[in-house]
Amino acid sequence: MRFRTGLALIAITTVLLGAAVVGLAGLFGSGGELTVRWTSDTARSIQGNHHAPAAGRIGNEGVVFAPTSGRLNTTECKLVALRAPNGSKRWNYQVPPINCTIHSSADPTIADYDSDGTREVLATTTEEVVLAFDARTGTQELRANLSEYGYTEPIATDLTGDRTKEIVIVDVKGKVFVLRPNGTTVWTKELTSYTNAQPAVADFDANGRKELAVGLVSNGNLYLLDGNGTRQWKSTAPFDSSITWMTTGQADADKAIEVIPATTNGIVAAVDGASGEIEWRRDLGSLAAVHAFGDGDGDGEPEVYAVAKDGKLRSLNASDGTVEWTTTLTSADVQVTPPPSMGDVDGDGTPEIVAVTNGGRVSVVDPNSGEILATCEREGEIAIYTHPTVADTDGDGTAEIYVMYGDGRVVALAYRRQG
């Protein structure tokens, strides 16, 4: 998107309903330097790539896994393993051209799904399968059929409580698959609605056993299923809108873990994991999104970092939804604003917020105040549609930033705080 011209670049610092507001001039603050380390050679002919890369260390090597999409009947659709130090290709998995579409390879995840002591990379594709690969060589270790393509990350965890990991997948039409490491089925359950928000596994109701939380698009329902697929609770269309983003965490003093959904009509809310009751809700206008959750400012209470179509980033107190500060990331008329991520990108032992805009801007934000410390943009009008990935891929204690742009390129960035 092209930024509007004639904007008044005025620094605004005020208090609005108890929340600090940082104006657009904060975009040009000098709190540090955000530099491009490399840009991957994965350009595609479409501008709609919107699945986030996975990044981490496998043994003593840093690896980034880029899911690229492209046009039908082309070879553009791949899961590409990149070397974290320089972005060069290590290996790739080619999605067959007949299956090449905008969602050809969904968000990958790095996990030791088979408990062999080595982490693998898992991803679903439009072949309607889930695949697992040796992360170093690309050797395919698992291929299991689904009924539709997956949109979100697979989860590798012991959901059933049998002390063996399963692979948990919710496909795009809301069918849950719980698979053994060899690909055989433990159980499935149809929730009969599209799923875009990342499902999560945790002991949500604090009963000593894990559950699966799933938010749906078509009907806006929110489910909690136990390890055998039995419904613990169902919140029926609590927001009268589609749930398109979701995060989870311990938001308050009780033992239950909260589910934090975000909806197309702009609602961000906290839902009690034990009962399914709404603890608080806040209206951000439209197209709300969440991803980062945690005690970013070190005050002993976690925050939810939420965005909306208006281009603003809010720090919400996770216990009651109070707005602690608001920062304008962009004043452009954008299509969406992807949610931010959180990680220690300057190596000082405390986290920062990494935020992106649909117009292609990447910013490092101080979680204490909302001050924008540094920004970086690629030349040209290249959009971003998904959250950044923050991971320490070189093992030095400082996380790097990996951003998937709409043109299929992954950009690796590093932040250095001023002084």
Short mmCIF file of C-alpha atoms in Angstrom, two decimals:
data_model
loop_
_atom_site.label_atom_id
_atom_site.label_comp_id
_atom_site.label_asym_id
_atom_site.label_seq_id
_atom_site.Cartn_x
_atom_site.Cartn_y
_atom_site.Cartn_z
CA MET A 1 0.00 0.00 0.00
CA ARG A 2 1.19 3.56 -0.70
CA PHE A 3 1.44 5.75 2.37
CA ARG A 4 -0.71 8.85 2.32
CA THR A 5 1.15 12.08 1.67
CA GLY A 6 0.84 15.28 3.61
CA LEU A 7 0.76 13.61 7.03
CA ALA A 8 1.54 15.93 9.88
CA LEU A 9 4.49 14.33 11.66
CA ILE A 10 3.66 15.53 15.12
CA ALA A 11 4.80 13.80 18.29
CA ILE A 12 1.85 13.31 20.55
CA THR A 13 2.27 12.27 24.14
CA THR A 14 -0.86 12.39 26.20
CA VAL A 15 -3.03 10.31 28.43
CA LEU A 16 -6.28 8.95 27.08
CA LEU A 17 -8.45 6.90 29.41
CA GLY A 18 -5.36 6.05 31.42
CA ALA A 19 -3.36 4.83 28.40
CA ALA A 20 -0.23 6.44 26.98
CA VAL A 21 -0.53 7.30 23.28
CA VAL A 22 2.56 7.53 21.08
CA GLY A 23 2.11 9.52 17.87
CA LEU A 24 3.42 8.94 14.36
CA ALA A 25 6.66 10.82 14.98
CA GLY A 26 7.68 7.91 17.18
CA LEU A 27 8.18 5.96 13.97
CA PHE A 28 11.34 7.93 13.37
CA GLY A 29 12.84 7.66 16.83
CA SER A 30 16.51 6.83 17.35
CA GLY A 31 16.39 4.04 19.91
CA GLY A 32 18.69 1.76 17.96
CA GLU A 33 19.44 0.27 14.57
CA LEU A 34 17.47 -2.38 12.70
CA THR A 35 19.50 -3.79 9.82
CA VAL A 36 18.90 -6.36 7.07
CA ARG A 37 21.22 -9.36 7.38
CA TRP A 38 20.02 -11.09 4.23
CA THR A 39 17.07 -11.48 1.86
CA SER A 40 16.24 -14.95 0.58
CA ASP A 41 16.22 -15.91 -3.08
CA THR A 42 12.63 -17.16 -2.93
CA ALA A 43 10.75 -14.52 -4.93
CA ARG A 44 7.42 -15.66 -6.35
CA SER A 45 5.10 -14.28 -9.02
CA ILE A 46 2.29 -13.59 -6.55
CA GLN A 47 2.19 -11.01 -3.77
CA GLY A 48 0.01 -12.95 -1.34
CA ASN A 49 2.43 -15.11 0.65
CA HIS A 50 1.16 -15.01 4.22
CA HIS A 51 2.43 -18.05 6.13
CA ALA A 52 5.14 -17.35 8.69
CA PRO A 53 8.55 -19.04 8.57
CA ALA A 54 9.83 -21.25 11.37
CA ALA A 55 13.33 -20.67 12.72
CA GLY A 56 15.57 -22.29 15.30
CA ARG A 57 18.66 -24.34 15.97
CA ILE A 58 19.02 -27.98 15.02
CA GLY A 59 22.04 -29.25 16.90
CA ASN A 60 24.63 -26.51 16.42
CA GLU A 61 23.15 -25.11 13.20
CA GLY A 62 20.62 -22.35 12.65
CA VAL A 63 17.88 -23.06 10.12
CA VAL A 64 14.92 -21.09 8.74
CA PHE A 65 12.02 -22.84 7.01
CA ALA A 66 10.14 -20.71 4.48
CA PRO A 67 6.70 -21.83 3.20
CA THR A 68 6.23 -20.25 -0.22
CA SER A 69 3.11 -20.17 -2.35
CA GLY A 70 2.63 -19.40 -6.01
CA ARG A 71 0.53 -19.88 -9.11
CA LEU A 72 -1.23 -23.07 -10.15
CA ASN A 73 0.81 -25.43 -12.32
CA THR A 74 4.11 -23.78 -11.42
CA THR A 75 7.04 -24.94 -9.29
CA GLU A 76 6.80 -21.88 -7.01
CA CYS A 77 5.19 -23.73 -4.10
CA LYS A 78 7.82 -25.10 -1.76
CA LEU A 79 8.95 -25.57 1.80
CA VAL A 80 12.47 -24.15 1.63
CA ALA A 81 15.14 -24.81 4.27
CA LEU A 82 17.49 -21.82 4.51
CA ARG A 83 20.77 -21.48 6.37
CA ALA A 84 20.22 -18.94 9.11
CA PRO A 85 23.63 -17.21 8.81
CA ASN A 86 23.26 -16.17 5.16
CA GLY A 87 19.87 -17.28 3.80
CA SER A 88 21.29 -19.74 1.27
CA LYS A 89 19.15 -22.75 0.39
CA ARG A 90 19.88 -25.99 2.20
CA TRP A 91 17.08 -28.09 0.67
CA ASN A 92 13.49 -27.74 -0.41
CA TYR A 93 10.35 -29.82 -0.68
CA GLN A 94 8.47 -29.25 -3.93
CA VAL A 95 4.68 -29.19 -3.69
CA PRO A 96 3.43 -30.73 -6.96
CA PRO A 97 2.47 -28.02 -9.49
CA ILE A 98 -1.12 -29.32 -9.63
CA ASN A 99 -1.39 -28.52 -5.91
CA CYS A 100 0.37 -25.15 -6.12
CA THR A 101 -1.94 -22.48 -4.66
CA ILE A 102 -1.89 -19.56 -2.25
CA HIS A 103 -1.89 -21.93 0.79
CA SER A 104 0.37 -24.61 -0.67
CA SER A 105 2.57 -24.95 2.40
CA ALA A 106 1.19 -23.75 5.72
CA ASP A 107 3.11 -22.47 8.74
CA PRO A 108 5.80 -25.04 9.60
CA THR A 109 6.87 -25.98 13.10
CA ILE A 110 10.15 -27.32 14.49
CA ALA A 111 9.65 -30.13 17.02
CA ASP A 112 10.95 -33.53 18.06
CA TYR A 113 7.65 -35.18 17.17
CA ASP A 114 8.98 -38.76 17.37
CA SER A 115 11.05 -38.35 20.58
CA ASP A 116 14.28 -39.49 18.92
CA GLY A 117 16.27 -36.65 20.47
CA THR A 118 16.44 -34.56 17.27
CA ARG A 119 14.00 -31.88 16.22
CA GLU A 120 12.37 -32.20 12.81
CA VAL A 121 10.29 -29.77 10.73
CA LEU A 122 6.60 -30.48 10.16
CA ALA A 123 4.16 -28.78 7.80
CA THR A 124 0.86 -29.40 6.05
CA THR A 125 0.35 -28.83 2.32
CA THR A 126 -2.42 -28.54 -0.23
CA GLU A 127 -1.79 -32.19 -1.10
CA GLU A 128 -3.98 -32.67 2.01
CA VAL A 129 -1.16 -34.24 3.98
CA VAL A 130 1.07 -33.51 6.94
CA LEU A 131 4.76 -34.06 6.32
CA ALA A 132 7.79 -34.38 8.59
CA PHE A 133 11.35 -33.93 7.36
CA ASP A 134 14.82 -34.36 8.72
CA ALA A 135 15.62 -30.70 9.28
CA ARG A 136 19.21 -30.97 8.09
CA THR A 137 18.81 -33.11 4.96
CA GLY A 138 15.17 -32.78 3.92
CA THR A 139 14.67 -36.55 4.06
CA GLN A 140 10.95 -37.20 4.41
CA GLU A 141 10.21 -39.14 7.60
CA LEU A 142 6.41 -38.96 7.69
CA ARG A 143 3.53 -38.46 5.28
CA ALA A 144 0.00 -38.78 6.65
CA ASN A 145 -3.26 -38.02 4.90
CA LEU A 146 -5.74 -35.34 5.97
CA SER A 147 -9.20 -34.62 4.61
CA GLU A 148 -8.33 -31.01 3.64
CA TYR A 149 -5.23 -28.87 3.58
CA GLY A 150 -3.96 -27.42 6.83
CA TYR A 151 -3.75 -23.68 7.44
CA THR A 152 -2.00 -23.56 10.82
CA GLU A 153 1.07 -25.10 12.49
CA PRO A 154 1.01 -28.76 13.52
CA ILE A 155 1.50 -29.27 17.26
CA ALA A 156 3.72 -32.06 18.63
CA THR A 157 2.78 -32.88 22.22
CA ASP A 158 1.40 -35.59 24.49
CA LEU A 159 -2.26 -34.60 24.27
CA THR A 160 -3.76 -37.96 25.25
CA GLY A 161 -1.70 -38.43 28.41
CA ASP A 162 -0.14 -41.74 27.39
CA ARG A 163 3.43 -40.37 27.73
CA THR A 164 3.89 -40.51 23.97
CA LYS A 165 3.79 -37.48 21.71
CA GLU A 166 1.07 -37.08 19.13
CA ILE A 167 0.83 -34.73 16.16
CA VAL A 168 -2.21 -32.48 16.48
CA ILE A 169 -3.56 -30.81 13.34
CA VAL A 170 -6.72 -28.84 12.66
CA ASP A 171 -7.32 -28.61 8.93
CA VAL A 172 -8.76 -25.57 7.19
CA LYS A 173 -12.34 -26.90 7.46
CA GLY A 174 -12.10 -27.51 11.19
CA LYS A 175 -11.44 -31.24 11.36
CA VAL A 176 -9.12 -32.22 14.19
CA PHE A 177 -6.56 -34.98 13.58
CA VAL A 178 -4.55 -36.51 16.42
CA LEU A 179 -1.91 -38.79 14.90
CA ARG A 180 0.78 -41.06 16.30
CA PRO A 181 4.39 -40.39 15.25
CA ASN A 182 4.06 -43.14 12.62
CA GLY A 183 1.07 -41.35 11.05
CA THR A 184 -1.69 -43.66 12.28
CA THR A 185 -4.80 -42.06 13.71
CA VAL A 186 -5.53 -41.79 17.44
CA TRP A 187 -8.79 -39.89 16.93
CA THR A 188 -10.45 -37.29 14.71
CA LYS A 189 -13.29 -34.86 15.30
CA GLU A 190 -15.19 -32.64 12.86
CA LEU A 191 -15.98 -29.12 14.07
CA THR A 192 -17.56 -28.18 10.70
CA SER A 193 -16.19 -24.68 10.24
CA TYR A 194 -13.16 -23.07 8.71
CA THR A 195 -10.15 -22.59 10.97
CA ASN A 196 -7.53 -19.86 10.50
CA ALA A 197 -6.47 -19.14 14.09
CA GLN A 198 -3.61 -21.20 15.51
CA PRO A 199 -4.99 -23.96 17.82
CA ALA A 200 -3.24 -24.47 21.15
CA VAL A 201 -2.61 -27.32 23.60
CA ALA A 202 -2.23 -26.71 27.35
CA ASP A 203 -3.80 -27.67 30.66
CA PHE A 204 -6.40 -24.96 30.21
CA ASP A 205 -8.73 -26.02 33.02
CA ALA A 206 -5.92 -26.84 35.52
CA ASN A 207 -7.05 -30.44 36.01
CA GLY A 208 -3.61 -31.95 35.42
CA ARG A 209 -4.37 -33.04 31.84
CA LYS A 210 -3.91 -31.26 28.52
CA GLU A 211 -6.69 -29.97 26.31
CA LEU A 212 -6.95 -28.55 22.81
CA ALA A 213 -8.41 -25.08 22.20
CA VAL A 214 -9.79 -24.34 18.71
CA GLY A 215 -11.38 -21.14 17.41
CA LEU A 216 -13.46 -21.20 14.23
CA VAL A 217 -14.07 -18.77 11.40
CA SER A 218 -17.42 -19.55 9.79
CA ASN A 219 -19.48 -19.65 12.98
CA GLY A 220 -17.14 -17.96 15.48
CA ASN A 221 -17.41 -20.83 17.97
CA LEU A 222 -14.64 -21.55 20.47
CA TYR A 223 -14.05 -25.15 21.62
CA LEU A 224 -12.06 -26.86 24.34
CA LEU A 225 -11.53 -30.60 23.72
CA ASP A 226 -9.90 -33.02 26.13
CA GLY A 227 -7.17 -35.47 25.16
CA ASN A 228 -9.69 -37.99 23.88
CA GLY A 229 -11.66 -35.49 21.79
CA THR A 230 -14.52 -35.02 24.25
CA ARG A 231 -15.87 -31.51 24.34
CA GLN A 232 -15.16 -29.83 27.68
CA TRP A 233 -16.96 -26.65 26.74
CA LYS A 234 -18.17 -24.78 23.70
CA SER A 235 -18.63 -21.03 23.52
CA THR A 236 -21.19 -20.52 20.78
CA ALA A 237 -20.51 -17.43 18.63
CA PRO A 238 -19.55 -15.36 21.69
CA PHE A 239 -18.43 -12.39 19.60
CA ASP A 240 -20.81 -12.66 16.61
CA SER A 241 -17.76 -12.68 14.38
CA SER A 242 -15.06 -14.92 12.96
CA ILE A 243 -12.09 -15.85 15.15
CA THR A 244 -9.09 -15.35 12.89
CA TRP A 245 -6.22 -15.04 15.40
CA MET A 246 -5.71 -16.58 18.81
CA THR A 247 -3.11 -16.75 21.56
CA THR A 248 -3.12 -18.28 25.04
CA GLY A 249 -1.50 -17.77 28.42
CA GLN A 250 -1.87 -17.41 32.20
CA ALA A 251 -3.63 -14.06 32.35
CA ASP A 252 -4.71 -13.77 35.97
CA ALA A 253 -4.32 -15.20 39.46
CA ASP A 254 -6.45 -18.32 39.04
CA LYS A 255 -4.97 -21.63 37.88
CA ALA A 256 -6.82 -21.83 34.57
CA ILE A 257 -5.06 -20.73 31.38
CA GLU A 258 -6.89 -18.14 29.32
CA VAL A 259 -7.65 -18.27 25.60
CA ILE A 260 -7.27 -14.87 23.89
CA PRO A 261 -9.16 -14.76 20.56
CA ALA A 262 -9.24 -11.86 18.09
CA THR A 263 -12.04 -11.41 15.58
CA THR A 264 -12.80 -9.80 12.24
CA ASN A 265 -15.15 -7.29 13.87
CA GLY A 266 -12.33 -6.08 16.11
CA ILE A 267 -12.93 -7.86 19.40
CA VAL A 268 -10.04 -9.05 21.59
CA ALA A 269 -11.15 -10.98 24.66
CA ALA A 270 -9.95 -13.28 27.43
CA VAL A 271 -11.85 -16.55 27.87
CA ASP A 272 -11.47 -18.61 31.03
CA GLY A 273 -9.95 -21.99 30.18
CA ALA A 274 -11.90 -23.84 32.87
CA SER A 275 -15.38 -22.56 32.13
CA GLY A 276 -15.35 -20.91 28.70
CA GLU A 277 -16.70 -17.72 30.25
CA ILE A 278 -15.59 -14.35 28.88
CA GLU A 279 -13.50 -12.53 31.50
CA TRP A 280 -13.11 -9.30 29.53
CA ARG A 281 -13.47 -8.00 26.01
CA ARG A 282 -12.25 -4.93 24.18
CA ASP A 283 -13.41 -3.52 20.84
CA LEU A 284 -10.56 -2.34 18.59
CA GLY A 285 -12.73 -1.44 15.61
CA SER A 286 -12.15 -4.11 12.97
CA LEU A 287 -9.77 -6.93 11.99
CA ALA A 288 -8.15 -7.40 15.40
CA ALA A 289 -5.10 -9.69 15.62
CA VAL A 290 -3.04 -11.15 18.48
CA HIS A 291 0.03 -13.34 18.76
CA ALA A 292 2.49 -12.06 21.41
CA PHE A 293 1.58 -12.69 25.06
CA GLY A 294 3.79 -12.24 28.11
CA ASP A 295 5.17 -9.89 30.74
CA GLY A 296 6.94 -7.58 28.34
CA ASP A 297 7.43 -4.67 30.72
CA GLY A 298 8.61 -6.73 33.71
CA ASP A 299 5.90 -5.52 36.08
CA GLY A 300 4.94 -9.04 37.13
CA GLU A 301 1.71 -9.04 35.11
CA PRO A 302 1.43 -10.36 31.53
CA GLU A 303 0.27 -8.31 28.59
CA VAL A 304 -1.53 -9.08 25.34
CA TYR A 305 -0.13 -7.14 22.38
CA ALA A 306 -3.00 -6.50 19.98
CA VAL A 307 -3.39 -4.69 16.66
CA ALA A 308 -6.29 -3.84 14.35
CA LYS A 309 -6.93 -2.46 10.89
CA ASP A 310 -6.32 1.08 12.19
CA GLY A 311 -2.57 0.37 12.28
CA LYS A 312 -2.27 0.82 16.03
CA LEU A 313 -0.51 -1.50 18.48
CA ARG A 314 -1.93 -1.78 22.00
CA SER A 315 -0.48 -3.25 25.15
CA LEU A 316 -3.43 -4.73 27.05
CA ASN A 317 -3.20 -5.87 30.65
CA ALA A 318 -3.98 -9.56 30.26
CA SER A 319 -5.94 -9.79 33.53
CA ASP A 320 -8.57 -7.18 32.73
CA GLY A 321 -7.96 -5.82 29.22
CA THR A 322 -6.92 -2.35 30.38
CA VAL A 323 -4.97 -0.46 27.72
CA GLU A 324 -1.49 0.30 29.08
CA TRP A 325 -0.27 2.16 25.98
CA THR A 326 -1.09 2.61 22.31
CA THR A 327 1.38 3.20 19.48
CA THR A 328 0.67 4.11 15.87
CA LEU A 329 2.60 1.75 13.58
CA THR A 330 1.19 3.31 10.41
CA SER A 331 -1.48 5.81 9.41
CA ALA A 332 -1.82 4.36 5.92
CA ASP A 333 -5.12 2.93 4.75
CA VAL A 334 -3.99 -0.69 5.04
CA GLN A 335 -5.80 -3.92 4.26
CA VAL A 336 -4.86 -5.59 7.57
CA THR A 337 -2.32 -5.22 10.35
CA PRO A 338 -0.51 -8.46 11.22
CA PRO A 339 0.05 -9.12 14.94
CA PRO A 340 3.44 -8.56 16.59
CA SER A 341 5.86 -11.05 18.13
CA MET A 342 8.00 -10.78 21.25
CA GLY A 343 11.60 -11.75 22.01
CA ASP A 344 14.93 -10.50 23.32
CA VAL A 345 16.36 -8.99 20.15
CA ASP A 346 19.07 -6.88 21.81
CA GLY A 347 20.47 -9.49 24.21
CA ASP A 348 19.82 -7.55 27.42
CA GLY A 349 17.81 -10.34 29.01
CA THR A 350 14.43 -8.62 28.59
CA PRO A 351 12.02 -8.87 25.63
CA GLU A 352 11.14 -6.36 22.95
CA ILE A 353 8.09 -6.25 20.70
CA VAL A 354 8.64 -6.77 16.97
CA ALA A 355 5.77 -5.29 14.98
CA VAL A 356 5.07 -5.21 11.25
CA THR A 357 2.66 -3.35 9.01
CA ASN A 358 0.80 -4.43 5.92
CA GLY A 359 2.74 -1.77 4.02
CA GLY A 360 6.03 -3.58 4.70
CA ARG A 361 7.47 -1.77 7.72
CA VAL A 362 9.21 -3.70 10.52
CA SER A 363 9.60 -1.98 13.91
CA VAL A 364 11.16 -2.80 17.25
CA VAL A 365 8.97 -1.43 20.06
CA ASP A 366 9.78 -0.87 23.73
CA PRO A 367 7.22 -2.95 25.70
CA ASN A 368 7.48 -0.56 28.67
CA SER A 369 6.31 2.55 26.88
CA GLY A 370 5.31 1.71 23.31
CA GLU A 371 8.17 3.83 21.98
CA ILE A 372 9.28 2.75 18.52
CA LEU A 373 13.02 2.15 18.83
CA ALA A 374 13.91 1.41 15.22
CA THR A 375 12.26 0.68 11.87
CA CYS A 376 13.21 -0.87 8.56
CA GLU A 377 11.45 -1.11 5.19
CA ARG A 378 12.20 -2.75 1.86
CA GLU A 379 12.14 -0.60 -1.22
CA GLY A 380 8.91 -0.81 -3.17
CA GLU A 381 5.35 -1.58 -2.14
CA ILE A 382 5.84 -5.08 -0.77
CA ALA A 383 3.21 -6.14 1.75
CA ILE A 384 3.45 -8.21 4.92
CA TYR A 385 0.46 -10.34 5.92
CA THR A 386 1.67 -12.38 8.89
CA HIS A 387 3.50 -12.03 12.18
CA PRO A 388 7.31 -11.94 12.27
CA THR A 389 9.29 -14.91 13.59
CA VAL A 390 11.71 -14.16 16.44
CA ALA A 391 14.31 -16.81 17.30
CA ASP A 392 17.93 -17.08 18.42
CA THR A 393 19.29 -19.05 15.48
CA ASP A 394 23.01 -18.49 16.14
CA GLY A 395 22.96 -19.38 19.85
CA ASP A 396 24.44 -16.10 21.08
CA GLY A 397 21.58 -15.26 23.43
CA THR A 398 20.12 -12.60 21.14
CA ALA A 399 17.14 -13.38 18.93
CA GLU A 400 17.07 -12.61 15.23
CA ILE A 401 14.00 -11.46 13.28
CA TYR A 402 12.63 -13.26 10.21
CA VAL A 403 9.82 -11.71 8.15
CA MET A 404 7.86 -13.30 5.30
CA TYR A 405 6.90 -10.73 2.69
CA GLY A 406 4.04 -11.12 0.25
CA ASP A 407 6.42 -11.74 -2.64
CA GLY A 408 7.71 -14.94 -0.97
CA ARG A 409 11.05 -13.57 0.18
CA VAL A 410 12.15 -13.96 3.79
CA VAL A 411 14.13 -11.06 5.20
CA ALA A 412 16.43 -11.61 8.19
CA LEU A 413 17.00 -8.60 10.43
CA ALA A 414 19.10 -7.82 13.49
CA TYR A 415 18.52 -5.10 16.08
CA ARG A 416 21.15 -3.22 18.04
CA ARG A 417 20.08 -0.87 20.81
CA GLN A 418 21.62 2.57 20.80
CA GLY A 419 24.43 2.94 23.34
#
